[in-house]
Short mmCIF file of C-alpha atoms in Angstrom, two decimals:
data_model
loop_
_atom_site.label_atom_id
_atom_site.label_comp_id
_atom_site.label_asym_id
_atom_site.label_seq_id
_atom_site.Cartn_x
_atom_site.Cartn_y
_atom_site.Cartn_z
CA ASP A 262 20.22 3.85 3.06
CA THR A 263 17.27 1.37 3.29
CA ALA A 264 14.05 3.37 4.22
CA VAL A 265 11.79 1.01 5.33
CA SER A 266 13.38 -2.56 5.70
CA GLN A 267 11.41 -5.78 7.09
CA THR A 268 12.92 -9.40 7.89
CA PRO A 269 12.49 -11.91 7.17
CA LYS A 270 11.91 -11.57 3.46
CA TYR A 271 10.56 -15.38 3.55
CA LEU A 272 9.20 -17.43 6.41
CA VAL A 273 7.89 -20.81 5.97
CA THR A 274 6.31 -22.72 8.54
CA GLN A 275 4.03 -25.17 10.24
CA MET A 276 0.37 -24.70 10.70
CA GLY A 277 -0.25 -24.04 15.06
CA ASN A 278 3.40 -22.10 15.11
CA ASP A 279 4.37 -18.61 16.85
CA LYS A 280 6.12 -15.98 14.16
CA SER A 281 7.43 -12.57 14.24
CA ILE A 282 8.17 -10.52 11.75
CA LYS A 283 10.43 -7.34 12.42
CA CYS A 284 10.11 -3.78 10.39
CA GLU A 285 12.14 -0.69 10.80
CA GLN A 286 12.02 2.85 9.20
CA ASN A 287 14.73 5.55 9.14
CA LEU A 288 12.80 7.92 7.59
CA GLY A 289 12.12 9.54 10.85
CA HIS A 290 8.49 9.01 10.54
CA ASP A 291 5.71 9.12 13.18
CA THR A 292 3.47 6.79 11.82
CA MET A 293 3.68 3.06 10.81
CA TYR A 294 1.81 0.50 9.42
CA TRP A 295 0.93 -3.25 9.14
CA TYR A 296 -0.74 -4.25 5.61
CA LYS A 297 -1.50 -7.76 4.35
CA GLN A 298 -1.59 -8.84 0.48
CA ASP A 299 -3.67 -11.60 0.17
CA SER A 300 -3.54 -13.87 -2.91
CA LYS A 301 -5.32 -11.88 -5.39
CA LYS A 302 -3.09 -9.18 -4.10
CA PHE A 303 -5.47 -6.79 -2.69
CA LEU A 304 -3.80 -4.66 -0.36
CA LYS A 305 -5.69 -4.22 3.41
CA ILE A 306 -4.68 -2.05 6.54
CA MET A 307 -4.13 -3.98 9.45
CA PHE A 308 -2.89 -2.06 12.50
CA SER A 309 -1.20 1.29 12.50
CA TYR A 310 0.98 2.84 15.18
CA ASN A 311 1.65 6.81 16.14
CA ASN A 312 4.41 7.22 18.18
CA LYS A 313 4.56 4.04 19.45
CA GLU A 314 0.61 4.43 20.19
CA LEU A 315 -2.03 2.30 18.40
CA ILE A 316 -4.17 4.47 16.30
CA ILE A 317 -5.55 1.64 13.85
CA ASN A 318 -6.78 -1.49 14.82
CA GLU A 319 -9.02 -3.08 12.02
CA THR A 320 -10.78 -6.30 12.31
CA VAL A 321 -7.99 -8.93 12.52
CA PRO A 322 -7.79 -11.94 14.84
CA ASN A 323 -6.22 -11.32 18.04
CA ARG A 324 -3.37 -13.96 17.44
CA PHE A 325 -1.78 -10.92 15.74
CA SER A 326 -0.51 -8.61 18.08
CA PRO A 327 1.48 -5.53 16.92
CA LYS A 328 4.34 -4.24 18.91
CA SER A 329 5.99 -0.91 18.63
CA PRO A 330 9.22 -0.56 21.33
CA ASP A 331 10.20 2.63 19.45
CA LYS A 332 8.74 4.92 16.66
CA ALA A 333 10.90 3.56 14.25
CA HIS A 334 10.25 0.30 15.29
CA LEU A 335 6.78 -2.09 14.39
CA ASN A 336 7.16 -5.57 15.07
CA LEU A 337 4.12 -8.20 14.23
CA HIS A 338 4.03 -11.35 16.13
CA ILE A 339 1.52 -14.45 15.39
CA ASN A 340 0.18 -16.79 17.84
CA SER A 341 -0.92 -20.23 16.55
CA LEU A 342 -0.81 -19.60 12.71
CA GLU A 343 -3.37 -21.00 10.45
CA LEU A 344 -3.39 -21.89 6.82
CA GLY A 345 -5.45 -18.89 5.81
CA ASP A 346 -2.75 -16.51 7.40
CA SER A 347 -0.24 -16.88 4.07
CA ALA A 348 -0.05 -13.47 2.23
CA VAL A 349 2.64 -10.98 2.04
CA TYR A 350 2.92 -8.70 4.89
CA PHE A 351 4.48 -5.16 4.29
CA CYS A 352 5.33 -2.71 6.30
CA ALA A 353 4.63 1.26 5.89
CA SER A 354 5.32 4.55 7.50
CA SER A 355 4.09 8.15 6.73
CA GLN A 356 5.66 10.93 8.86
CA ASP A 357 1.95 12.04 9.95
CA ARG A 358 -1.24 10.35 10.85
CA PRO A 359 -3.50 9.17 8.06
CA GLY A 360 -5.33 12.54 8.76
CA GLY A 361 -2.10 14.34 8.68
CA HIS A 362 -0.67 16.88 5.83
CA ARG A 363 2.65 14.66 5.16
CA ASN A 364 0.43 11.07 4.99
CA GLU A 365 2.16 9.58 1.93
CA GLN A 366 3.06 6.08 3.30
CA PHE A 367 6.38 4.67 2.28
CA PHE A 368 6.46 0.79 2.12
CA GLY A 369 8.80 -2.16 2.98
CA PRO A 370 9.86 -4.65 0.77
CA GLY A 371 7.12 -7.36 2.21
CA THR A 372 7.40 -10.86 4.32
CA ARG A 373 6.20 -13.32 2.14
CA LEU A 374 4.59 -15.55 5.01
CA THR A 375 3.54 -19.44 3.81
CA VAL A 376 2.22 -21.83 6.19
CA LEU A 377 1.93 -25.42 5.83
CA GLU B 250 -19.06 1.84 2.34
CA ASP B 251 -16.28 2.97 0.76
CA GLN B 252 -14.80 1.89 -2.35
CA VAL B 253 -12.37 1.86 -5.10
CA THR B 254 -12.39 0.50 -8.21
CA GLN B 255 -9.76 -0.11 -10.88
CA SER B 256 -10.22 -0.55 -14.57
CA PRO B 257 -8.76 -2.42 -16.34
CA GLU B 258 -7.62 -5.29 -14.30
CA ALA B 259 -4.88 -5.82 -16.98
CA LEU B 260 -3.35 -3.57 -19.79
CA ARG B 261 -1.01 -4.83 -22.70
CA LEU B 262 0.35 -1.67 -24.79
CA GLN B 263 3.10 -1.73 -27.55
CA GLU B 264 5.78 0.92 -26.66
CA GLY B 265 4.97 4.05 -27.57
CA GLU B 266 1.15 3.35 -26.90
CA SER B 267 -0.53 5.77 -24.80
CA SER B 268 -3.14 4.81 -22.24
CA SER B 269 -4.80 5.90 -18.98
CA LEU B 270 -5.56 3.62 -16.13
CA ASN B 271 -8.59 4.83 -14.29
CA CYS B 272 -9.61 4.47 -10.35
CA SER B 273 -13.43 5.35 -9.65
CA TYR B 274 -14.03 6.00 -6.09
CA THR B 275 -16.99 6.80 -3.42
CA VAL B 276 -15.76 8.06 0.07
CA SER B 277 -17.78 10.05 2.50
CA GLY B 278 -14.78 12.79 2.37
CA LEU B 279 -11.89 12.47 -0.02
CA ARG B 280 -8.74 13.69 2.02
CA GLY B 281 -6.40 12.57 -0.57
CA LEU B 282 -5.94 9.88 -3.79
CA PHE B 283 -3.09 8.23 -3.80
CA TRP B 284 -0.98 6.20 -6.60
CA TYR B 285 1.59 3.53 -6.14
CA ARG B 286 3.65 1.03 -8.54
CA GLN B 287 4.21 -2.13 -7.39
CA ASP B 288 6.68 -4.46 -9.03
CA PRO B 289 6.87 -8.39 -8.70
CA GLY B 290 7.95 -9.29 -5.24
CA LYS B 291 8.55 -5.28 -4.21
CA GLY B 292 6.70 -3.38 -1.74
CA PRO B 293 4.17 -0.62 -3.59
CA GLU B 294 6.24 2.55 -4.65
CA PHE B 295 4.67 6.09 -3.85
CA LEU B 296 3.89 8.07 -7.05
CA PHE B 297 1.73 10.62 -6.61
CA THR B 298 -0.94 12.50 -4.09
CA LEU B 299 -3.78 14.58 -5.45
CA TYR B 300 -6.19 16.22 -2.94
CA SER B 301 -9.04 18.41 -4.46
CA ALA B 302 -10.63 18.14 -8.06
CA GLY B 303 -8.96 19.44 -11.29
CA GLU B 304 -5.34 18.84 -9.40
CA GLU B 305 -2.61 17.29 -11.73
CA LYS B 306 0.94 15.98 -11.21
CA GLU B 307 3.51 14.63 -13.39
CA LYS B 308 6.39 12.37 -13.16
CA GLU B 309 8.26 11.72 -16.35
CA ARG B 310 6.16 9.40 -18.83
CA LEU B 311 3.06 9.73 -15.88
CA LYS B 312 0.31 12.37 -15.58
CA ALA B 313 -2.18 11.74 -12.70
CA THR B 314 -5.69 13.77 -12.66
CA LEU B 315 -8.24 13.96 -9.98
CA THR B 316 -12.10 14.94 -10.79
CA LYS B 317 -14.82 14.31 -8.05
CA LYS B 318 -15.43 10.42 -8.85
CA GLU B 319 -12.36 9.00 -10.28
CA SER B 320 -8.31 9.84 -11.25
CA PHE B 321 -6.65 8.73 -14.56
CA LEU B 322 -3.19 7.74 -14.61
CA HIS B 323 -2.02 8.94 -18.05
CA ILE B 324 0.77 7.30 -19.64
CA THR B 325 2.59 8.75 -22.42
CA ALA B 326 4.83 6.56 -25.36
CA PRO B 327 5.53 4.21 -22.45
CA LYS B 328 8.49 2.21 -22.10
CA PRO B 329 9.21 -1.95 -20.91
CA GLU B 330 10.39 -0.45 -17.68
CA ASP B 331 6.71 1.07 -17.00
CA SER B 332 5.74 -2.51 -16.81
CA ALA B 333 4.03 -2.85 -13.09
CA THR B 334 1.25 -2.95 -11.16
CA TYR B 335 -0.51 0.38 -10.40
CA LEU B 336 -2.27 0.55 -7.63
CA CYS B 337 -4.69 3.22 -6.20
CA ALA B 338 -5.73 4.31 -3.16
CA VAL B 339 -8.02 6.89 -1.01
CA LEU B 340 -8.25 8.46 2.36
CA ASP B 341 -11.40 9.09 3.59
CA TYR B 342 -10.65 10.07 6.99
CA GLY B 343 -14.44 10.81 7.65
CA GLY B 344 -15.53 7.16 7.09
CA SER B 345 -12.80 4.82 7.47
CA GLN B 346 -10.70 5.98 10.69
CA GLY B 347 -8.39 7.74 8.37
CA ASN B 348 -7.33 4.35 6.78
CA LEU B 349 -5.58 3.90 3.18
CA ILE B 350 -8.63 2.01 1.09
CA PHE B 351 -6.65 0.55 -2.14
CA GLY B 352 -8.08 -0.57 -5.06
CA LYS B 353 -6.96 -4.30 -6.71
CA GLY B 354 -4.44 -2.54 -9.14
CA THR B 355 -4.15 -2.40 -12.85
CA LYS B 356 -1.23 -4.43 -14.25
CA LEU B 357 0.43 -2.69 -17.17
CA SER B 358 2.72 -4.85 -19.71
CA VAL B 359 4.47 -2.82 -22.11
CA LYS B 360 5.70 -4.89 -25.13
CA PRO B 361 8.66 -3.62 -26.59
#
């Protein structure tokens, strides 16, 4: 009965590789997000999708590309991985858009990405 | 620029020793202030949402309050299982495209 799930939990890869992280939510929410938490534990928004439509796209390198096949899934693909991409990536979901009334966000367990 | 500042960065309490965590914010128009708890190796767990000054919410030993400039998370008679990092976030629909802006968190340790 997991609400927001992510795979894999750990990802270790070499610089220059391409990798994907998958996220699924079974809460029936309309909006999903990707966050990056750096080594200082600072959590920052990367992308947000509402009903498969991109609504927030923060200043992140275009090596990062989100893809939402349906409103229950939001995947993150990263091309040409760099050392600085090492971080924990969290997926989250909320019922409404950020400006809506039901905007509490529920987070997945995170994916720890290590680029060597 | 929107800012969220949490203090202290770390707090050590003895079991039963009540205290408060602070979250001060500067946003152009507050649409909500959120408190989360994060345990090591896990995602943030939603605790509370506060929308207007004067609002208060409680859950077990936790009580969150909100003024026009800051929010407090009061912990009454904490237990070791309350040890975690507590994150504050604000939603400023006007200035940040509706993004949640997180503070850096307060790491709480409660010793038995």
